[in-house]
């Protein structure tokens, strides 16, 4: 829709888009994606994960999940009937269910067996999405979600996720970045090569050069 429209409230105000040009550099404030799905789903997943980690419940313990969010949370990511890989990457229902059953929403979540998993499909039906007016008003400066999880014993757990984990104001830890790197690089180049490459990237003073892919990764490429 145009650069000004994407960075301002209309197509005529260039000041906000160009503010700080040459002084602040966007690469120093980039987001590291913690999930392999649409970014508008992230705060909802973060909220569910925070409640799960605090209370220790699993998919079988959940009766219902509700995610209140900003505009695109509802208009883009409320897809209760998602089936294809592409649709599931934009479905809060699918991604929330995958998080509970698989422990994360990365490569394994979008394998054919996961997309067709009847347990994940059953949990999808428990997930609803709505627009939260206060969170919508704060978007896009802030991308938040209000999560409510009802357990089968009647307990209701609530959490406000104020931002997305991986955004500049809530960065991934070094350990979390390392875990993501090995999850993605290991199958492509092997665990030992991934460890060497990580060391070179973190501590070396030269570009590491070409890294041979494993045979399955070469065939996929």
C-alpha positions as a LaTeX table, in Angstrom:
\begin{tabular}{lrrr}
\hline
Residue & $x$ (\AA) & $y$ (\AA) & $z$ (\AA) \\
\hline
Unk1 & 0.00 & 0.00 & 0.00 \\
Unk2 & 3.06 & 2.27 & $-0.08$ \\
Unk3 & 5.88 & 3.03 & 2.33 \\
Unk4 & 4.26 & 6.09 & 3.90 \\
Unk5 & 0.97 & 4.23 & 4.39 \\
Unk6 & 2.82 & 1.36 & 6.07 \\
Unk7 & 4.67 & 3.65 & 8.46 \\
Unk8 & 2.15 & 6.39 & 9.17 \\
Unk9 & $-1.60$ & 6.85 & 9.63 \\
Unk10 & $-2.08$ & 7.94 & 6.02 \\
Unk11 & $-0.15$ & 8.35 & 2.78 \\
Unk12 & 0.85 & 11.97 & 3.30 \\
Unk13 & 3.00 & 12.10 & 6.45 \\
Unk14 & 6.63 & 11.19 & 5.76 \\
Unk15 & 8.00 & 12.58 & 9.03 \\
Unk16 & 7.35 & 9.44 & 11.12 \\
Unk17 & 8.81 & 7.21 & 8.42 \\
Unk18 & 12.05 & 9.16 & 8.08 \\
Unk19 & 12.49 & 10.20 & 11.70 \\
Unk20 & 16.00 & 9.38 & 12.93 \\
Unk21 & 17.29 & 8.50 & 9.45 \\
Unk22 & 21.06 & 8.21 & 9.62 \\
Unk23 & 21.02 & 8.26 & 13.42 \\
Unk24 & 19.10 & 5.12 & 14.40 \\
Unk25 & 19.61 & 1.89 & 12.50 \\
Unk26 & 16.72 & $-0.56$ & 12.25 \\
Unk27 & 19.01 & $-3.61$ & 12.08 \\
Unk28 & 19.90 & $-2.98$ & 15.73 \\
Unk29 & 16.23 & $-3.23$ & 16.71 \\
Unk30 & 15.08 & $-6.21$ & 14.68 \\
Unk31 & 12.74 & $-9.02$ & 15.75 \\
Unk32 & 13.96 & $-12.60$ & 16.02 \\
Unk33 & 11.00 & $-14.84$ & 15.23 \\
Unk34 & 10.42 & $-17.34$ & 18.02 \\
Unk35 & 7.80 & $-19.27$ & 16.03 \\
Unk36 & 7.43 & $-20.37$ & 12.42 \\
Unk37 & 4.08 & $-18.68$ & 11.90 \\
Unk38 & 2.51 & $-15.24$ & 11.40 \\
Unk39 & 3.95 & $-12.67$ & 13.80 \\
Unk40 & 0.48 & $-11.51$ & 14.82 \\
Unk41 & 0.07 & $-14.89$ & 16.55 \\
Unk42 & 3.22 & $-14.50$ & 18.64 \\
Unk43 & 1.86 & $-12.61$ & 21.68 \\
Unk44 & $-1.00$ & $-15.09$ & 22.05 \\
Unk45 & 1.43 & $-18.02$ & 21.97 \\
Unk46 & 3.73 & $-16.25$ & 24.42 \\
Unk47 & 0.82 & $-15.77$ & 26.80 \\
Unk48 & $-0.26$ & $-19.41$ & 26.59 \\
Unk49 & 3.34 & $-20.55$ & 27.10 \\
Unk50 & 3.74 & $-18.25$ & 30.11 \\
Unk51 & 0.64 & $-19.72$ & 31.77 \\
Unk52 & 1.66 & $-23.28$ & 30.89 \\
Unk53 & 5.15 & $-22.79$ & 32.32 \\
Unk54 & 3.80 & $-21.20$ & 35.49 \\
Unk55 & 1.04 & $-23.76$ & 36.16 \\
Unk56 & 2.33 & $-26.89$ & 34.45 \\
Unk57 & $-0.82$ & $-27.84$ & 32.52 \\
Unk58 & $-0.85$ & $-29.83$ & 29.28 \\
Unk59 & $-3.18$ & $-30.07$ & 26.32 \\
Unk60 & $-5.35$ & $-32.70$ & 28.06 \\
Unk61 & $-5.99$ & $-30.33$ & 30.97 \\
Unk62 & $-7.41$ & $-27.52$ & 28.82 \\
Unk63 & $-11.15$ & $-26.93$ & 28.40 \\
Unk64 & $-10.94$ & $-23.60$ & 26.56 \\
Unk65 & $-8.51$ & $-20.90$ & 25.44 \\
Unk66 & $-9.45$ & $-17.35$ & 24.52 \\
Unk67 & $-7.07$ & $-14.84$ & 22.96 \\
Unk68 & $-7.99$ & $-11.16$ & 22.81 \\
Unk69 & $-5.75$ & $-9.08$ & 20.59 \\
Unk70 & $-5.35$ & $-6.16$ & 18.22 \\
Unk71 & $-6.80$ & $-5.84$ & 14.72 \\
Unk72 & $-4.85$ & $-8.45$ & 12.72 \\
Unk73 & $-5.06$ & $-10.92$ & 15.60 \\
Unk74 & $-8.75$ & $-11.19$ & 14.71 \\
Unk75 & $-8.91$ & $-10.25$ & 11.02 \\
Unk76 & $-5.87$ & $-12.24$ & 9.86 \\
Unk77 & $-5.36$ & $-15.02$ & 12.40 \\
Unk78 & $-8.84$ & $-16.15$ & 13.48 \\
Unk79 & $-8.93$ & $-19.30$ & 11.31 \\
Unk80 & $-10.65$ & $-22.10$ & 13.22 \\
Unk81 & $-10.96$ & $-24.33$ & 10.14 \\
Unk82 & $-7.39$ & $-23.99$ & 8.82 \\
Unk83 & $-6.22$ & $-27.09$ & 6.96 \\
Unk84 & $-3.38$ & $-26.28$ & 4.58 \\
Unk85 & 0.14 & $-25.50$ & 5.78 \\
Unk86 & $-0.23$ & $-21.89$ & 4.63 \\
Unk87 & $-3.55$ & $-21.40$ & 6.42 \\
Unk88 & $-2.25$ & $-23.07$ & 9.57 \\
Unk89 & 0.69 & $-20.66$ & 9.70 \\
Unk90 & $-1.92$ & $-17.88$ & 9.95 \\
Unk91 & $-4.28$ & $-19.66$ & 12.36 \\
Unk92 & $-4.24$ & $-18.82$ & 16.06 \\
Unk93 & $-6.32$ & $-21.92$ & 16.65 \\
Unk94 & $-3.86$ & $-24.26$ & 14.96 \\
Unk95 & $-0.73$ & $-22.66$ & 16.40 \\
Unk96 & $-2.09$ & $-22.60$ & 19.95 \\
Unk97 & $-3.03$ & $-26.27$ & 19.70 \\
Unk98 & 0.35 & $-27.16$ & 18.18 \\
Unk99 & 2.13 & $-25.32$ & 20.99 \\
Unk100 & 0.32 & $-27.39$ & 23.61 \\
Unk101 & 0.81 & $-30.73$ & 21.86 \\
Unk102 & 4.29 & $-30.29$ & 20.40 \\
Unk103 & 5.86 & $-27.89$ & 22.87 \\
Unk104 & 6.70 & $-25.34$ & 20.17 \\
Unk105 & 5.60 & $-23.93$ & 16.83 \\
Unk106 & 8.52 & $-24.37$ & 14.46 \\
Unk107 & 9.40 & $-26.89$ & 11.75 \\
Unk108 & 7.69 & $-29.93$ & 13.29 \\
Unk109 & 4.39 & $-28.07$ & 13.66 \\
Unk110 & 3.97 & $-27.81$ & 9.90 \\
Unk111 & 4.91 & $-31.34$ & 8.90 \\
Unk112 & 2.00 & $-33.22$ & 7.24 \\
Unk113 & 1.53 & $-35.54$ & 10.21 \\
Unk114 & 1.14 & $-32.59$ & 12.56 \\
Unk115 & $-1.27$ & $-30.76$ & 10.27 \\
Unk116 & $-3.49$ & $-33.85$ & 10.22 \\
Unk117 & $-3.05$ & $-34.84$ & 13.89 \\
Unk118 & $-6.54$ & $-35.48$ & 15.32 \\
Unk119 & $-5.43$ & $-34.43$ & 18.82 \\
Unk120 & $-4.27$ & $-31.04$ & 17.54 \\
Unk121 & $-7.50$ & $-30.72$ & 15.55 \\
Unk122 & $-9.56$ & $-31.43$ & 18.68 \\
Unk123 & $-7.72$ & $-28.75$ & 20.67 \\
Unk124 & $-8.22$ & $-26.21$ & 17.88 \\
Unk125 & $-11.96$ & $-26.32$ & 18.57 \\
Unk126 & $-11.31$ & $-25.05$ & 22.10 \\
Unk127 & $-9.56$ & $-21.84$ & 20.93 \\
Unk128 & $-11.45$ & $-18.59$ & 20.29 \\
Unk129 & $-10.20$ & $-15.15$ & 19.25 \\
Unk130 & $-11.64$ & $-11.67$ & 19.71 \\
Unk131 & $-10.68$ & $-8.03$ & 19.25 \\
Unk132 & $-9.64$ & $-6.25$ & 22.47 \\
Unk133 & $-10.31$ & $-2.53$ & 21.88 \\
Unk134 & $-7.55$ & $-1.30$ & 24.20 \\
Unk135 & $-4.97$ & $-3.55$ & 22.56 \\
Unk136 & $-6.22$ & $-2.50$ & 19.13 \\
Unk137 & $-5.72$ & 1.16 & 20.08 \\
Unk138 & $-2.10$ & 0.48 & 21.10 \\
Unk139 & $-1.24$ & $-1.27$ & 17.80 \\
Unk140 & 1.13 & $-1.03$ & 15.91 \\
Unk141 & 3.34 & 0.65 & 18.52 \\
Unk142 & 2.64 & $-2.31$ & 20.78 \\
Unk143 & 1.61 & $-5.85$ & 19.83 \\
Unk144 & $-0.03$ & $-7.46$ & 22.84 \\
Unk145 & $-2.49$ & $-10.22$ & 23.71 \\
Unk146 & $-4.77$ & $-10.98$ & 26.63 \\
Unk147 & $-4.99$ & $-14.74$ & 27.16 \\
Unk148 & $-7.48$ & $-16.72$ & 29.22 \\
Unk149 & $-7.09$ & $-20.47$ & 29.73 \\
Unk150 & $-9.88$ & $-22.46$ & 31.36 \\
Unk151 & $-8.78$ & $-25.82$ & 32.73 \\
Unk152 & $-11.01$ & $-28.87$ & 32.95 \\
Unk153 & $-11.23$ & $-28.55$ & 36.73 \\
Unk154 & $-12.80$ & $-25.09$ & 36.28 \\
Unk155 & $-9.69$ & $-23.05$ & 37.07 \\
Unk156 & $-9.41$ & $-19.90$ & 34.94 \\
Unk157 & $-5.91$ & $-18.55$ & 34.28 \\
Unk158 & $-5.32$ & $-15.12$ & 32.79 \\
Unk159 & $-2.24$ & $-13.38$ & 31.41 \\
Unk160 & $-1.55$ & $-10.09$ & 29.65 \\
Unk161 & 1.33 & $-10.46$ & 27.21 \\
Unk162 & 2.47 & $-6.85$ & 26.67 \\
Unk163 & 4.75 & $-7.50$ & 23.71 \\
Unk164 & 6.15 & $-10.31$ & 21.59 \\
Unk165 & 9.05 & $-12.35$ & 22.91 \\
Unk166 & 11.83 & $-11.75$ & 20.39 \\
Unk167 & 10.93 & $-8.10$ & 19.79 \\
Unk168 & 13.55 & $-5.49$ & 20.78 \\
Unk169 & 11.73 & $-4.69$ & 24.03 \\
Unk170 & 11.65 & $-8.40$ & 25.04 \\
Unk171 & 14.61 & $-10.03$ & 23.26 \\
Unk172 & 15.33 & $-13.74$ & 23.17 \\
Unk173 & 18.10 & $-14.78$ & 25.51 \\
Unk174 & 21.42 & $-16.02$ & 24.14 \\
Unk175 & 20.40 & $-19.55$ & 25.14 \\
Unk176 & 17.08 & $-19.25$ & 23.27 \\
Unk177 & 18.81 & $-17.91$ & 20.15 \\
Unk178 & 21.33 & $-20.74$ & 20.33 \\
Unk179 & 18.57 & $-23.34$ & 20.68 \\
Unk180 & 16.77 & $-21.96$ & 17.62 \\
Unk181 & 20.02 & $-21.89$ & 15.63 \\
Unk182 & 20.78 & $-25.54$ & 16.38 \\
Unk183 & 17.19 & $-26.64$ & 15.72 \\
Unk184 & 17.33 & $-25.12$ & 12.24 \\
Unk185 & 20.99 & $-25.56$ & 11.31 \\
Unk186 & 21.56 & $-29.03$ & 12.74 \\
Unk187 & 19.38 & $-30.93$ & 10.26 \\
Unk188 & 20.90 & $-28.95$ & 7.37 \\
Unk189 & 24.63 & $-29.19$ & 8.12 \\
Unk190 & 24.94 & $-31.66$ & 11.03 \\
Unk191 & 25.26 & $-31.08$ & 14.77 \\
Unk192 & 29.07 & $-30.83$ & 14.85 \\
Unk193 & 29.23 & $-28.42$ & 11.92 \\
Unk194 & 26.47 & $-26.34$ & 13.49 \\
Unk195 & 28.42 & $-26.07$ & 16.73 \\
Unk196 & 31.54 & $-24.96$ & 14.85 \\
Unk197 & 29.57 & $-22.44$ & 12.80 \\
Unk198 & 27.91 & $-21.00$ & 15.88 \\
Unk199 & 31.31 & $-20.55$ & 17.50 \\
Unk200 & 32.66 & $-18.81$ & 14.42 \\
Unk201 & 29.66 & $-16.49$ & 14.20 \\
Unk202 & 29.74 & $-15.58$ & 17.88 \\
Unk203 & 33.46 & $-15.36$ & 18.50 \\
Unk204 & 35.31 & $-15.30$ & 15.17 \\
Unk205 & 36.71 & $-12.25$ & 13.44 \\
Unk206 & 36.26 & $-13.53$ & 9.86 \\
Unk207 & 33.43 & $-14.78$ & 7.68 \\
Unk208 & 33.07 & $-18.57$ & 8.12 \\
Unk209 & 32.88 & $-19.34$ & 4.38 \\
Unk210 & 30.75 & $-22.03$ & 2.70 \\
Unk211 & 29.32 & $-24.79$ & 4.90 \\
Unk212 & 28.45 & $-28.06$ & 3.09 \\
Unk213 & 24.83 & $-29.15$ & 3.40 \\
Unk214 & 23.91 & $-32.70$ & 4.35 \\
Unk215 & 22.48 & $-34.80$ & 1.54 \\
Unk216 & 18.79 & $-34.47$ & 2.60 \\
Unk217 & 19.19 & $-30.69$ & 2.86 \\
Unk218 & 20.82 & $-30.55$ & $-0.59$ \\
Unk219 & 17.93 & $-32.49$ & $-2.09$ \\
Unk220 & 15.38 & $-30.19$ & $-0.41$ \\
Unk221 & 17.23 & $-27.12$ & $-1.67$ \\
\hline
\end{tabular}
